[in-house]
């Protein structure tokens, strides 16, 4: 039975790559972009994995907590290409 609201149906769909709902997905779109600036946007956003217990603080750069498929940090629009894993000296 089709849903009455098409927008509600879109919110239930998940990304084929990471399996997350579209609103939480940080994967790169499949359509090619002209540049990295287009992927990241005018002001980059650092993505911080929600499982990171003591995340780094960034003074002048916007951050956003989300579930990353790999790494502790990434950039919005490039999360499929950029993954930074933070380790302590003991590791």
XYZ file of N, CA and C in Angstrom:
273
model
N 0.852 -1.183 0.000
C 0.000 0.000 0.000
C 0.892 1.240 0.000
N 0.732 2.145 -0.944
C 1.584 3.328 -1.008
C 1.310 4.280 0.146
N 2.352 4.974 0.567
C 2.194 5.974 1.621
C 1.501 7.203 1.051
N 0.734 7.891 1.906
C 0.011 9.068 1.454
C 0.954 10.214 1.127
N 2.055 10.324 1.862
C 2.977 11.438 1.689
C 4.294 10.925 1.109
N 4.655 11.369 -0.099
C 5.893 10.925 -0.734
C 7.118 11.328 0.075
N 7.077 12.483 0.738
C 8.212 12.934 1.549
C 8.446 11.966 2.705
N 7.388 11.453 3.293
C 7.532 10.484 4.384
C 8.165 9.196 3.875
N 7.833 8.791 2.656
C 8.412 7.581 2.079
C 9.908 7.749 1.854
N 10.348 8.943 1.410
C 11.766 9.188 1.177
C 12.562 9.103 2.467
N 11.991 9.552 3.573
C 12.693 9.535 4.856
C 12.925 8.112 5.356
N 12.154 7.142 4.880
C 12.304 5.759 5.319
C 13.365 5.027 4.515
N 13.775 5.578 3.375
C 14.765 4.920 2.533
C 16.142 5.030 3.158
N 16.985 4.044 2.852
C 18.336 4.046 3.399
C 19.368 4.052 2.274
N 20.559 4.483 2.613
C 21.674 4.522 1.673
C 22.118 3.091 1.373
N 22.377 2.794 0.108
C 22.834 1.461 -0.278
C 24.250 1.175 0.223
N 25.064 2.212 0.395
C 26.460 2.036 0.791
C 26.610 1.812 2.296
N 26.040 2.709 3.125
C 26.252 2.614 4.574
C 25.064 2.016 5.328
N 23.886 1.974 4.710
C 22.717 1.394 5.358
C 21.975 2.343 6.285
N 22.461 3.577 6.432
C 21.795 4.541 7.303
C 20.661 5.237 6.565
N 19.689 5.785 7.329
C 18.635 6.573 6.707
C 19.265 7.804 6.083
N 18.654 8.322 5.028
C 19.225 9.438 4.285
C 19.545 10.624 5.174
N 18.742 10.903 6.172
C 18.991 12.067 7.022
C 20.276 11.922 7.842
N 20.749 10.696 8.063
C 21.987 10.463 8.825
C 23.161 10.094 7.925
N 22.905 9.786 6.686
C 23.942 9.344 5.752
C 24.914 10.485 5.444
N 26.212 10.163 5.474
C 27.234 11.158 5.140
C 28.041 10.710 3.921
N 27.570 9.700 3.216
C 28.287 9.193 2.045
C 28.254 10.213 0.911
N 29.214 10.103 0.043
C 29.297 10.977 -1.113
C 28.207 10.612 -2.108
N 27.527 11.607 -2.682
C 26.524 11.303 -3.708
C 27.163 10.611 -4.904
N 26.390 9.800 -5.607
C 26.922 9.060 -6.751
C 27.128 9.950 -7.975
N 26.423 11.063 -8.033
C 26.587 11.962 -9.172
C 27.929 12.685 -9.055
N 28.676 12.783 -10.159
C 29.988 13.449 -10.090
C 29.844 14.942 -9.808
N 30.835 15.476 -9.114
C 30.871 16.908 -8.809
C 32.021 17.543 -9.582
N 31.955 18.865 -9.700
C 32.999 19.560 -10.433
C 34.270 19.698 -9.612
N 34.162 19.846 -8.292
C 35.349 20.099 -7.489
C 35.137 19.644 -6.040
N 36.242 19.617 -5.309
C 36.147 19.319 -3.876
C 35.399 20.421 -3.147
N 35.576 21.664 -3.581
C 34.873 22.787 -2.952
C 33.365 22.582 -3.042
N 32.902 22.053 -4.146
C 31.480 21.781 -4.309
C 31.029 20.673 -3.357
N 31.892 19.673 -3.130
C 31.547 18.569 -2.238
C 31.499 19.016 -0.780
N 32.467 19.833 -0.388
C 32.590 20.257 1.012
C 31.727 21.473 1.309
N 31.551 22.336 0.351
C 30.779 23.551 0.551
C 31.692 24.720 0.876
N 31.120 25.891 1.043
C 31.908 27.095 1.315
C 32.597 27.023 2.664
N 31.903 26.506 3.655
C 32.480 26.366 4.992
C 32.448 24.881 5.359
N 33.616 24.257 5.497
C 33.640 22.822 5.787
C 33.047 22.501 7.159
N 32.478 21.313 7.256
C 31.958 20.804 8.519
C 32.712 19.532 8.852
N 33.319 19.510 10.033
C 34.019 18.315 10.491
C 32.999 17.382 11.123
N 32.959 16.146 10.647
C 32.070 15.139 11.209
C 32.818 14.392 12.298
N 32.192 14.261 13.459
C 32.784 13.566 14.601
C 31.920 12.346 14.890
N 32.546 11.177 14.915
C 31.788 9.955 15.173
C 31.126 10.036 16.545
N 29.865 9.640 16.622
C 29.122 9.739 17.881
C 29.642 8.786 18.947
N 30.475 7.807 18.564
C 31.062 6.884 19.538
C 32.364 7.412 20.130
N 32.873 8.528 19.605
C 34.102 9.139 20.125
C 33.814 9.665 21.536
N 34.547 9.146 22.541
C 34.245 9.473 23.938
C 34.698 10.869 24.351
N 35.876 11.285 23.926
C 36.382 12.625 24.236
C 36.786 13.325 22.936
N 35.814 13.842 22.188
C 36.133 14.423 20.883
C 36.987 15.683 20.995
N 37.807 15.903 19.985
C 38.588 17.128 19.906
C 37.642 18.305 19.726
N 38.063 19.471 20.218
C 37.259 20.689 20.048
C 37.917 21.563 18.990
N 37.112 22.085 18.092
C 37.588 22.954 17.029
C 36.949 24.320 17.235
N 37.772 25.356 17.333
C 37.275 26.687 17.692
C 36.428 27.342 16.607
N 36.933 27.405 15.391
C 36.259 28.210 14.363
C 35.703 27.379 13.219
N 35.632 26.084 13.387
C 35.099 25.215 12.341
C 33.870 24.490 12.894
N 32.822 24.489 12.125
C 31.582 23.825 12.531
C 31.811 22.321 12.627
N 31.285 21.706 13.691
C 31.365 20.250 13.844
C 29.963 19.679 13.963
N 29.859 18.399 13.663
C 28.573 17.708 13.725
C 28.819 16.273 14.166
N 28.063 15.810 15.145
C 28.184 14.428 15.612
C 27.284 13.547 14.754
N 27.827 12.427 14.299
C 27.056 11.485 13.498
C 27.716 10.117 13.584
N 27.072 9.116 13.067
C 27.625 7.759 13.038
C 28.421 7.595 11.756
N 29.756 7.510 11.894
C 30.620 7.320 10.732
C 30.868 5.834 10.517
N 30.956 5.420 9.264
C 31.195 4.008 8.965
C 32.641 3.621 9.226
N 33.562 4.597 9.147
C 34.963 4.322 9.482
C 35.613 5.606 9.981
N 36.565 5.450 10.896
C 37.291 6.595 11.434
C 36.528 7.322 12.519
N 37.257 8.244 13.166
C 36.674 9.063 14.239
C 36.232 10.428 13.733
N 36.867 10.894 12.647
C 36.589 12.219 12.088
C 36.564 12.135 10.568
N 35.789 13.032 9.961
C 35.735 13.112 8.509
C 35.241 14.501 8.125
N 34.968 14.719 6.856
C 34.410 15.975 6.366
C 33.075 15.714 5.698
N 32.103 16.596 5.981
C 30.793 16.450 5.334
C 30.987 16.566 3.832
N 30.427 15.628 3.098
C 30.539 15.594 1.646
C 31.676 14.712 1.154
N 32.591 14.343 2.053
C 33.720 13.490 1.671
C 33.901 12.320 2.637
N 32.869 11.948 3.349
C 33.028 10.905 4.369
C 33.365 9.539 3.783
N 33.044 9.306 2.512
C 33.414 8.032 1.886
C 34.887 8.021 1.481
N 35.490 9.211 1.322
C 36.894 9.305 0.906
C 37.847 9.663 2.043
N 37.380 10.357 3.073
C 38.233 10.858 4.147
C 37.818 10.247 5.473
N 38.774 9.556 6.122
C 38.538 9.001 7.464
C 39.802 9.211 8.279
N 39.664 9.859 9.426
C 40.789 10.096 10.324
C 40.535 9.319 11.602
N 41.468 8.481 11.952
C 41.381 7.649 13.166
C 42.326 8.247 14.201
N 41.794 8.657 15.332
C 42.625 9.231 16.390
C 43.059 8.129 17.336
N 44.351 8.080 17.625
C 44.919 7.091 18.546
C 45.728 7.788 19.621
N 45.795 7.172 20.805
C 46.642 7.705 21.866
C 48.052 7.144 21.700
N 49.019 7.700 22.404
C 50.384 7.203 22.318
C 50.489 5.751 22.778
N 49.640 5.359 23.717
C 49.669 3.989 24.228
C 49.217 2.977 23.163
N 48.397 3.430 22.218
C 47.902 2.538 21.155
C 49.001 2.304 20.147
